[in-house]
Short mmCIF file of N, CA and C in Angstrom, two decimals:
data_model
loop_
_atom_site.label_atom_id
_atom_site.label_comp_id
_atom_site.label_asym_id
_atom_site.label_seq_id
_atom_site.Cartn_x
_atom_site.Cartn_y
_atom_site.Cartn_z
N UNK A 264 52.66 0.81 -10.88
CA UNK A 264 52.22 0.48 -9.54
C UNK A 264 51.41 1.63 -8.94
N UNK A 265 51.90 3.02 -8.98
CA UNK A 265 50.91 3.98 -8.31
C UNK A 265 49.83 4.66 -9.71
N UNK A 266 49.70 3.81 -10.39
CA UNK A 266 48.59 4.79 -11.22
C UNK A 266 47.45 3.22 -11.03
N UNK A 267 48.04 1.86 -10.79
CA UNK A 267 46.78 0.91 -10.31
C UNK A 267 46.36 1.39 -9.30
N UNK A 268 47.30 2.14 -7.89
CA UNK A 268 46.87 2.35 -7.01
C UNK A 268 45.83 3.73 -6.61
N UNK A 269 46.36 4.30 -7.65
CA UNK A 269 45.23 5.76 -7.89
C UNK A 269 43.72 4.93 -8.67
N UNK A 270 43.73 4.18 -9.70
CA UNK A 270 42.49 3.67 -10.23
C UNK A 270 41.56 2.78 -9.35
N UNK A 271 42.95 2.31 -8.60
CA UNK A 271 41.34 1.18 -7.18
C UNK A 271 40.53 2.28 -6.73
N UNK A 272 41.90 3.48 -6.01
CA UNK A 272 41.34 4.60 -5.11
C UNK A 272 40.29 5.24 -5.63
N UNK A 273 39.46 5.18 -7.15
CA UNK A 273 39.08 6.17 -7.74
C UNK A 273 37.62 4.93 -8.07
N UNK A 274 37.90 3.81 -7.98
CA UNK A 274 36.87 2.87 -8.42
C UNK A 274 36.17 2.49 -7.06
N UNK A 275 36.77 2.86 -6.04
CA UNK A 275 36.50 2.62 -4.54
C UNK A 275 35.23 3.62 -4.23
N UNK A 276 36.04 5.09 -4.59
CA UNK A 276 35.12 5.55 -4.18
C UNK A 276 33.52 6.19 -4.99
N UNK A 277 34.43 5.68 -6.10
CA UNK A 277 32.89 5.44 -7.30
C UNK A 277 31.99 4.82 -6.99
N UNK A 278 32.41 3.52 -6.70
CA UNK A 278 31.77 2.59 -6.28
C UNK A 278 30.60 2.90 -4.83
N UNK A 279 31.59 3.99 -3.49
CA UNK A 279 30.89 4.20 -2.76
C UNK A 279 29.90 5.16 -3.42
N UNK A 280 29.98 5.54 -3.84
CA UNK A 280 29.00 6.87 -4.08
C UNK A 280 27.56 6.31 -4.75
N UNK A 281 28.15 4.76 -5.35
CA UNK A 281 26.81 4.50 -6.12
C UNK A 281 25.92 3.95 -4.90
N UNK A 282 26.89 3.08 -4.00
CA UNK A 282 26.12 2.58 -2.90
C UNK A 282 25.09 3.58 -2.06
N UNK A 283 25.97 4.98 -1.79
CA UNK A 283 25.01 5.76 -1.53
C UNK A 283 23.72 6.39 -1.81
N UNK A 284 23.89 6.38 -3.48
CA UNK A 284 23.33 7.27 -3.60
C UNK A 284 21.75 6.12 -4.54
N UNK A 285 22.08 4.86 -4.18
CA UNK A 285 20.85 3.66 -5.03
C UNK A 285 20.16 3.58 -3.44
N UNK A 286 18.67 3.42 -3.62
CA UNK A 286 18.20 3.18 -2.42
C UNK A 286 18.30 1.69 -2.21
N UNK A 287 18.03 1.53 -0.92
CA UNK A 287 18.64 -0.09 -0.28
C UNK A 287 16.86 -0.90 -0.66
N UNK A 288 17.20 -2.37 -0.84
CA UNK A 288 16.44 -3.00 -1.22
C UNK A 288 15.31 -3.00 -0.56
N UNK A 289 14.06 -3.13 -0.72
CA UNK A 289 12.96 -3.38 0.04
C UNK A 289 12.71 -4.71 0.75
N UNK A 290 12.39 -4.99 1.71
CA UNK A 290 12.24 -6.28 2.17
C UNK A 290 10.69 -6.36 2.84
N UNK A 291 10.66 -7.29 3.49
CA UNK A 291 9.66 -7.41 4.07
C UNK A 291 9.41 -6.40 5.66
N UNK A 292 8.27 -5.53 5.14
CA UNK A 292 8.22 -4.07 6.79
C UNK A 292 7.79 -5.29 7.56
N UNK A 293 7.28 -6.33 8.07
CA UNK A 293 7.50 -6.86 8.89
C UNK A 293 8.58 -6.74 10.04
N UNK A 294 9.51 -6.24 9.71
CA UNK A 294 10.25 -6.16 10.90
C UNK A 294 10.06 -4.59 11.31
N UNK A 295 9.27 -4.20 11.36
CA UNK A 295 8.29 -2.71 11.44
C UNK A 295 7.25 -3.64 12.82
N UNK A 296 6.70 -4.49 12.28
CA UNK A 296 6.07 -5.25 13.46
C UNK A 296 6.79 -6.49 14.41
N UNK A 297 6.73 -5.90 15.56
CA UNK A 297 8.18 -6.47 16.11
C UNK A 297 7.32 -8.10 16.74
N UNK A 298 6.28 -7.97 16.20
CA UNK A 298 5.62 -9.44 17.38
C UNK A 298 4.56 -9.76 16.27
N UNK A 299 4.94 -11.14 16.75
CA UNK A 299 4.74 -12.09 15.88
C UNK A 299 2.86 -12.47 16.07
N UNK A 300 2.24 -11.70 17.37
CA UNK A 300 0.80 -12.31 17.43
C UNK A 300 0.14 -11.43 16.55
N UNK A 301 0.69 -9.95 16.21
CA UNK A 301 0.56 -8.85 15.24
C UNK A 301 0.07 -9.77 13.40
N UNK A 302 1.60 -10.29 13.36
CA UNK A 302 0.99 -10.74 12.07
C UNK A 302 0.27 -12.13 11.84
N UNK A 303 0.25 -12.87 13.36
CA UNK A 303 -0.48 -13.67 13.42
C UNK A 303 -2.53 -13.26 13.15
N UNK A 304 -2.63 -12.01 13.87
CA UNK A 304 -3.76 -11.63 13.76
C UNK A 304 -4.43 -11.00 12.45
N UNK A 305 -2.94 -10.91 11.57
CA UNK A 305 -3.36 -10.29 10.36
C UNK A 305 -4.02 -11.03 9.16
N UNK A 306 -3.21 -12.19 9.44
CA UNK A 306 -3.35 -13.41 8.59
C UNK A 306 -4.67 -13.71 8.99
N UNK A 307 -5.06 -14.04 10.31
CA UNK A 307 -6.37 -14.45 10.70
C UNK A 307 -6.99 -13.52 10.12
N UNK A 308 -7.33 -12.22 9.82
CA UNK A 308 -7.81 -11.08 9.39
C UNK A 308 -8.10 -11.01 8.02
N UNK A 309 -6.92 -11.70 7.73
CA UNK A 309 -7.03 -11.88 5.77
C UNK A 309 -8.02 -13.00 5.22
N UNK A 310 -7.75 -14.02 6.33
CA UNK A 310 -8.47 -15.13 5.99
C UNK A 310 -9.92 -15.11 5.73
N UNK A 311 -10.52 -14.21 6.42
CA UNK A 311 -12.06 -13.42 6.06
C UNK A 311 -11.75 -11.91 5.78
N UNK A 312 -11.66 -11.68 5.00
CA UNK A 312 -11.11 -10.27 4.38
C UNK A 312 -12.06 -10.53 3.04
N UNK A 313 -13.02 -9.61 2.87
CA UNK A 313 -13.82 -9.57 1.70
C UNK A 313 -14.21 -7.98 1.33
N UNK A 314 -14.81 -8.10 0.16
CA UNK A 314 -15.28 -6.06 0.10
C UNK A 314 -15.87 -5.61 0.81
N UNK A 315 -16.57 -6.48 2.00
CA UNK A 315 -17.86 -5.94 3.03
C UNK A 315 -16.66 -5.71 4.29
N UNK A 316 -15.88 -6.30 4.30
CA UNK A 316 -14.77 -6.06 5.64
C UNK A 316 -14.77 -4.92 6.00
N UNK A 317 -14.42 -3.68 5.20
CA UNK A 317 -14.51 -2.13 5.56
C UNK A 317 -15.92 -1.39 5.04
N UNK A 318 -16.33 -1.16 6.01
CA UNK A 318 -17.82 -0.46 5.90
C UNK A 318 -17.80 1.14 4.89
N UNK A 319 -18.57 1.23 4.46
CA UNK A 319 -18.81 2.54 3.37
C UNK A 319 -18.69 3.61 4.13
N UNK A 320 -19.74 3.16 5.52
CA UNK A 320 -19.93 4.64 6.01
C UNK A 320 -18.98 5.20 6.62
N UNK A 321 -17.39 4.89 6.86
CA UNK A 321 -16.62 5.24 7.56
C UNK A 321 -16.09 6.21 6.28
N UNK A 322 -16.26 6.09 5.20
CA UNK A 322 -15.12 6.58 4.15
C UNK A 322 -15.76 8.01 3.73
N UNK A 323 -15.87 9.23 3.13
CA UNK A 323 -16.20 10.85 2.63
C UNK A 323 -15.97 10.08 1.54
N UNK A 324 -17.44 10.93 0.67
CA UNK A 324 -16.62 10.96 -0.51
C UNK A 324 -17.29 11.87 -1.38
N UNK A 325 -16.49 12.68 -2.00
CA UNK A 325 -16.91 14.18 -2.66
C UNK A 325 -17.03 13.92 -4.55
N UNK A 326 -17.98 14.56 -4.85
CA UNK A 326 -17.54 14.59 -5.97
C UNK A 326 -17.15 15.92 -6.94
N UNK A 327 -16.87 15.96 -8.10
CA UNK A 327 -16.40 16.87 -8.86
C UNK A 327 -16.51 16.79 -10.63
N UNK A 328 -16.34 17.92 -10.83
CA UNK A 328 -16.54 17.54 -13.04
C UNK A 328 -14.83 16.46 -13.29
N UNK A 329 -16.06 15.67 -13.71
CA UNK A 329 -14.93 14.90 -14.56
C UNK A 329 -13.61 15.64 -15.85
N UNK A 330 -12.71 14.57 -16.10
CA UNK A 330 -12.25 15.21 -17.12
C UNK A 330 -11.81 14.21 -18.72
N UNK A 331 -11.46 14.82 -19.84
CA UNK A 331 -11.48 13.73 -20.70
C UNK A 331 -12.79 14.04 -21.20
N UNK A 332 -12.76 12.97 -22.68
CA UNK A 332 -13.66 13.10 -23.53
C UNK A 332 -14.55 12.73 -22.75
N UNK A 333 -15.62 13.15 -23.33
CA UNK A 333 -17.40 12.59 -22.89
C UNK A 333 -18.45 13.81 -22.97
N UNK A 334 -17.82 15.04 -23.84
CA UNK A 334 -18.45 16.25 -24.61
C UNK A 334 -19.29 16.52 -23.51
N UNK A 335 -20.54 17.49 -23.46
CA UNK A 335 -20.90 18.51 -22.56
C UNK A 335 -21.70 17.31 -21.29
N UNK A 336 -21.66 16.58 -21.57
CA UNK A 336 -22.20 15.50 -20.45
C UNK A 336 -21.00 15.35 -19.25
N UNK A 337 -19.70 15.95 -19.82
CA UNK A 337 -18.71 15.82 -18.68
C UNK A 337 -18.98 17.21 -17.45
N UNK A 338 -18.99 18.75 -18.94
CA UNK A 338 -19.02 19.39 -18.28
C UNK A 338 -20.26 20.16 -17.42
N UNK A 339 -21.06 19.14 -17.14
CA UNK A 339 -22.54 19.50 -16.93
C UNK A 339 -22.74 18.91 -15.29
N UNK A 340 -21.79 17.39 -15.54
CA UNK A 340 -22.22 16.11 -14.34
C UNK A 340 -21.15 15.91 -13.52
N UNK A 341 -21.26 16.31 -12.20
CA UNK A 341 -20.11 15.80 -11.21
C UNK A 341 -20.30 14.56 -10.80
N UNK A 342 -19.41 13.70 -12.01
CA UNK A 342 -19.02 12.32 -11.79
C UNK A 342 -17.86 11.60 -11.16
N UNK A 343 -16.97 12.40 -11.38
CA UNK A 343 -15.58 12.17 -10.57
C UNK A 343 -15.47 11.93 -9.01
N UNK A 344 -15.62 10.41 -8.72
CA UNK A 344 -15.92 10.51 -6.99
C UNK A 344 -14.68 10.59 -6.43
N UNK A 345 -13.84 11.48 -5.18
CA UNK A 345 -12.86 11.42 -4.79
C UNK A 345 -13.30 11.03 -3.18
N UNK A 346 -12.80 9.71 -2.75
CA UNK A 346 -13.46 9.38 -1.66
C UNK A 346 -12.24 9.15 -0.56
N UNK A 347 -12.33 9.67 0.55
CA UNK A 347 -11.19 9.63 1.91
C UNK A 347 -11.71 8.58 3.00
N UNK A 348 -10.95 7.76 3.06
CA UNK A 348 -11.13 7.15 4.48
C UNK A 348 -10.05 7.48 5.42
N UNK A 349 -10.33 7.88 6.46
CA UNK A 349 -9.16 8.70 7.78
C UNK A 349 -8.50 7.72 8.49
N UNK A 350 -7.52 7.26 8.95
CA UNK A 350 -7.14 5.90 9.22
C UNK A 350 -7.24 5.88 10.71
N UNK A 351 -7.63 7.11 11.90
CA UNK A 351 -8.20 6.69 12.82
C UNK A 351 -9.42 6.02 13.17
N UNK A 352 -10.03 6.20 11.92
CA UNK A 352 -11.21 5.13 11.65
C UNK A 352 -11.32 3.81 10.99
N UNK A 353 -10.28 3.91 10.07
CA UNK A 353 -9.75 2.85 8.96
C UNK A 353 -9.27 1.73 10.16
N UNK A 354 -8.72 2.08 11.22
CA UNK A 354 -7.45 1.25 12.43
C UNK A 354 -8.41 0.60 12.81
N UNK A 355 -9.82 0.29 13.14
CA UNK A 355 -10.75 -0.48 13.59
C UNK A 355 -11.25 -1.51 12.99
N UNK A 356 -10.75 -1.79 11.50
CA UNK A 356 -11.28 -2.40 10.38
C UNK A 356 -10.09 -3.03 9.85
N UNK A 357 -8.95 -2.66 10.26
CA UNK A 357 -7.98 -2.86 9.76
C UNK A 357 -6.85 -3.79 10.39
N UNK A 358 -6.14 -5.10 10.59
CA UNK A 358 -4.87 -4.69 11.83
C UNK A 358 -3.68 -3.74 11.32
N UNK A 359 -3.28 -4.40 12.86
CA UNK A 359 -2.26 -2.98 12.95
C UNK A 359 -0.89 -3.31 12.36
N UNK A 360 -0.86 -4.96 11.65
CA UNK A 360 0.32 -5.16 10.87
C UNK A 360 0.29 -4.13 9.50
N UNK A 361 -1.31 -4.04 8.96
CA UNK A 361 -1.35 -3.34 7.93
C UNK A 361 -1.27 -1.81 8.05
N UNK A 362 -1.53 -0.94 8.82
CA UNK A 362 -1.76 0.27 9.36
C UNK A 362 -0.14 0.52 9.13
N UNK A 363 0.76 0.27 9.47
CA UNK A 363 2.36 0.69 8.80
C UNK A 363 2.30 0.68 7.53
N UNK A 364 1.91 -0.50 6.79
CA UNK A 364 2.00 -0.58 5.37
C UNK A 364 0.79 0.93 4.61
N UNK A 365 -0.01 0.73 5.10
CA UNK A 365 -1.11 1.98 4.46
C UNK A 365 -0.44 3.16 4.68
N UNK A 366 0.54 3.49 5.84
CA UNK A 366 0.50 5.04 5.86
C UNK A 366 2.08 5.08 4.67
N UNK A 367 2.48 4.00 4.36
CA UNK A 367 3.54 4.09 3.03
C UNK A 367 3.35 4.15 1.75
N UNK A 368 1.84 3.84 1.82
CA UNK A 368 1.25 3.42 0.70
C UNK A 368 0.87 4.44 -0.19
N UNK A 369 1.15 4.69 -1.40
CA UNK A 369 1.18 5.89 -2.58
C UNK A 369 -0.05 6.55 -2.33
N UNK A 370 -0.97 6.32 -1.96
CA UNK A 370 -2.39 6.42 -2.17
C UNK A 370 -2.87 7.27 -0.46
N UNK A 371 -1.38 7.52 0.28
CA UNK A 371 -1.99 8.13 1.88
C UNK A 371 -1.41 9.49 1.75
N UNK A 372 -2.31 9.82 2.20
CA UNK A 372 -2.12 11.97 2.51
C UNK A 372 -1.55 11.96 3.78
N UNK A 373 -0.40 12.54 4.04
CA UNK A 373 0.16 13.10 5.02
C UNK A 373 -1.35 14.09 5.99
N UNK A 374 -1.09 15.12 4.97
CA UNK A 374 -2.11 16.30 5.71
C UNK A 374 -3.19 15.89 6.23
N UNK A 375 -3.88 14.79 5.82
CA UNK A 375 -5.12 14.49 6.58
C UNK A 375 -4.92 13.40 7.19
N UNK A 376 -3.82 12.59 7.30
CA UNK A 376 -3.52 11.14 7.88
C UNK A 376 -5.07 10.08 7.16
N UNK A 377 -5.19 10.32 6.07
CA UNK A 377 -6.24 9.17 5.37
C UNK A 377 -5.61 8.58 4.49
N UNK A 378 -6.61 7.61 3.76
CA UNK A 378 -6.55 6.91 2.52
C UNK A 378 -6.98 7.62 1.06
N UNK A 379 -6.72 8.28 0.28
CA UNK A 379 -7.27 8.87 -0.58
C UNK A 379 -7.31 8.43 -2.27
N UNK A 380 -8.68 7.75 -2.73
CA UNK A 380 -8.79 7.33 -3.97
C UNK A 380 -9.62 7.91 -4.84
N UNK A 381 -9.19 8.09 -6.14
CA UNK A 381 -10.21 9.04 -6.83
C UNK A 381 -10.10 8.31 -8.26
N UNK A 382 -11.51 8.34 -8.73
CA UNK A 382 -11.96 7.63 -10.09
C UNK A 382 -13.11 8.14 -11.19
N UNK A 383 -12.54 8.36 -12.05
CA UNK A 383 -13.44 9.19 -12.91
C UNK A 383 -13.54 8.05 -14.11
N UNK A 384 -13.44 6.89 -13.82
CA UNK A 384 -13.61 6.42 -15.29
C UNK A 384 -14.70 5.62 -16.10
N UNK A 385 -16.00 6.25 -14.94
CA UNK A 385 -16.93 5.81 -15.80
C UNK A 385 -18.13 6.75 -15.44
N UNK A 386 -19.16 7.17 -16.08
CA UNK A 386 -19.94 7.96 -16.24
C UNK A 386 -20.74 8.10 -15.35
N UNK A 387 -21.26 7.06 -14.50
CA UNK A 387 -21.80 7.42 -13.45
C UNK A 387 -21.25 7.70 -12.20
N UNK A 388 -21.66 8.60 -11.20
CA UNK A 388 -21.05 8.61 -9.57
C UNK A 388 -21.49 7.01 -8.96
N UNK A 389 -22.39 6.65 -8.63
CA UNK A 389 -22.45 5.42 -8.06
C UNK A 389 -20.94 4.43 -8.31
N UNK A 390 -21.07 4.60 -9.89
CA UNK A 390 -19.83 3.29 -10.42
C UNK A 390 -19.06 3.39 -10.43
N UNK A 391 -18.45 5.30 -10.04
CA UNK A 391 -17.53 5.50 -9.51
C UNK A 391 -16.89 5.07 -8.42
N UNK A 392 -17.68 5.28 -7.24
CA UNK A 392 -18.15 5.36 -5.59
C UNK A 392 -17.58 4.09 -5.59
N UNK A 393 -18.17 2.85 -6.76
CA UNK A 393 -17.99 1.64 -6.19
C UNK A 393 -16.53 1.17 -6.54
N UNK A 394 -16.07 1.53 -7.44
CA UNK A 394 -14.73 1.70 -8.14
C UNK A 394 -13.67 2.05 -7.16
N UNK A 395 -14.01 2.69 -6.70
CA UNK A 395 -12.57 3.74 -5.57
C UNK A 395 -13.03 2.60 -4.64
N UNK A 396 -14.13 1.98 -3.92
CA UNK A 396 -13.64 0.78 -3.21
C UNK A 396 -13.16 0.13 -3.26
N UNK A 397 -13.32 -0.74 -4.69
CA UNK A 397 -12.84 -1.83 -5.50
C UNK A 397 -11.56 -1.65 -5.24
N UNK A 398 -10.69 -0.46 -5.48
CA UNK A 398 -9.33 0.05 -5.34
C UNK A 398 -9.02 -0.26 -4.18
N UNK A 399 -9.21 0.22 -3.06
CA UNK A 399 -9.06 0.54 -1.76
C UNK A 399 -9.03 -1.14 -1.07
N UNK A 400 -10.10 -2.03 -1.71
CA UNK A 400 -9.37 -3.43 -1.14
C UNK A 400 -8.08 -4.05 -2.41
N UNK A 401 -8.52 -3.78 -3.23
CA UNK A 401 -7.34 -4.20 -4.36
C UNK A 401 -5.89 -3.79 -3.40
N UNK A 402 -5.51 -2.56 -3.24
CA UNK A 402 -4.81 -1.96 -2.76
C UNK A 402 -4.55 -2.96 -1.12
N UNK A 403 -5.18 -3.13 -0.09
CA UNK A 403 -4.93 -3.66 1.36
C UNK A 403 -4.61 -5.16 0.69
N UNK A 404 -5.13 -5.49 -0.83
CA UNK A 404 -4.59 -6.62 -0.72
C UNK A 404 -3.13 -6.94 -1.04
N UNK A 405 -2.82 -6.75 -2.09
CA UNK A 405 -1.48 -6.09 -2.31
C UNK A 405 -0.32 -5.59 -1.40
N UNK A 406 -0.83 -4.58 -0.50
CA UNK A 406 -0.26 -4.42 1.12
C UNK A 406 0.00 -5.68 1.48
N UNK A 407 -1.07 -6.54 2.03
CA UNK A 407 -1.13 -7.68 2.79
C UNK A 407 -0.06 -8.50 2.31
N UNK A 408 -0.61 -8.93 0.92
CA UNK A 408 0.47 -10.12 0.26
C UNK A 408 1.94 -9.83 0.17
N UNK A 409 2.08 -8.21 -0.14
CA UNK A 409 3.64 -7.65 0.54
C UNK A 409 4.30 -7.47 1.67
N UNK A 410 3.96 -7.33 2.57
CA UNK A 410 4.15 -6.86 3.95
C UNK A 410 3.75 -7.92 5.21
N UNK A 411 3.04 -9.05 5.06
CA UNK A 411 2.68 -9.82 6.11
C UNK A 411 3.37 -11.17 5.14
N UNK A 412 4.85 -11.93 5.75
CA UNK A 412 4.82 -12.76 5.53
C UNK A 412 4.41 -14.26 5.39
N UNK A 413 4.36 -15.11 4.81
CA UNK A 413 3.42 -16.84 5.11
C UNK A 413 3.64 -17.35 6.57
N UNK A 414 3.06 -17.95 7.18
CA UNK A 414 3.69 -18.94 8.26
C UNK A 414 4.96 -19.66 7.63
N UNK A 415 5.82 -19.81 8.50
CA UNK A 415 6.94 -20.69 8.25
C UNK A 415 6.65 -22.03 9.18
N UNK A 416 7.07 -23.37 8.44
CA UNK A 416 6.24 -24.69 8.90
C UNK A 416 7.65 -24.92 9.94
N UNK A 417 7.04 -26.16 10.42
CA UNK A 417 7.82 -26.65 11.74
C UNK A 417 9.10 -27.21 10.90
N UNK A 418 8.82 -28.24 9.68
CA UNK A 418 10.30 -28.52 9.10
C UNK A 418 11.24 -27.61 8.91
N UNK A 419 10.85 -26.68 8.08
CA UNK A 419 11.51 -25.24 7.60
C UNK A 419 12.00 -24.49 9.20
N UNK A 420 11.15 -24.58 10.24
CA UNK A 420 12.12 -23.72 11.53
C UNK A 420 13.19 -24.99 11.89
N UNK A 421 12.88 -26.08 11.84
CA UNK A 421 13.89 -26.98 12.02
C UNK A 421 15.12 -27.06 11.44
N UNK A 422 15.03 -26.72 9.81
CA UNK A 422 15.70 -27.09 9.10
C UNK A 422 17.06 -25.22 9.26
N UNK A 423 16.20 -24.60 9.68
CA UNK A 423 16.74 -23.37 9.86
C UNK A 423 17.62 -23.66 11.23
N UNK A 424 17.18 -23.85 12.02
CA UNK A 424 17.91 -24.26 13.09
C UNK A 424 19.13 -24.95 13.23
N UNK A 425 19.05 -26.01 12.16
CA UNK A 425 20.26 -26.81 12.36
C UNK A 425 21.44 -26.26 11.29
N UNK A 426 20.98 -25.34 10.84
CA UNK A 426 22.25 -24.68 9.97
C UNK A 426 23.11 -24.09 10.69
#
């Protein structure tokens, strides 16, 4: 009887420790946006959301020597474009359901409060340049489809209701 009661005590607090120490599930940051015209406007936002949506000229973008094979043509040509968009500028182009999701997003610098993408994987700067965009909506889309949930229909709030 007291050595079951020492093994719960010991599986109890095993048990707590795992709870502690696993991070808690991700859900939808939506509840980060407390109003609903927020992700109403986002959706409207997505709905014409194309590569022209965020303008070039808001974004820096530097380059540098590539790295990896591609013999003295690497070490000759600064092809590597590393391009920043600042998200007090990004916030105009952007809504503000997504602006929570971007500053979580792997790809944001604390120190400069931007967006920061960098691409070296093809030989020219231009196709670089265009590449780290390509990313940069790849990326808000991904955000979007995670973080801004679907409309929920009138049956489904109904059907929620009467539970």
């Amino acid at each position: 009887m007291y050595q079951s009661a020492v093994l719960r005590s010991l599986y109890v607090k095993t048990f707590a420790n795992r709870i502690i120490s696993t991070p808690a599930p991700r859900s939808y940051s939506s509840k980060l946006v407390k109003n609903d015209a927020d992700l109403d406007a986002a959706r409207e936002w997505f709905s014409k959301f194309n590569r022209n949506t965020i303008p070039e000229s808001i974004s820096t973008t530097t380059y540098s020597h590539s790295s990896g094979a591609g013999g003295q043509k690497v070490n000759k040509t600064s092809s590597k474009a590393n391009t920043t968009w600042p998200l007090n500028l990004l916030q105009h182009h952007v809504p503000k359901a997504l602006m929570v999701a971007l500053r979580g997003s792997r790809r944001y610098v604390m120190s400069s409060d931007s967006i920061q993408i960098q691409c070296d994987s093809h030989r020219s700067r231009t196709d670089n340049k265009t590449e780290t965009h390509r990313r940069l909506w790849e990326e808000i889309k991904i955000l979007y489809e995670k973080n801004v949930p679907g409309v929920t229909s009138p049956e489904k709030k109904a059907q929620i209701a009467a539970m």
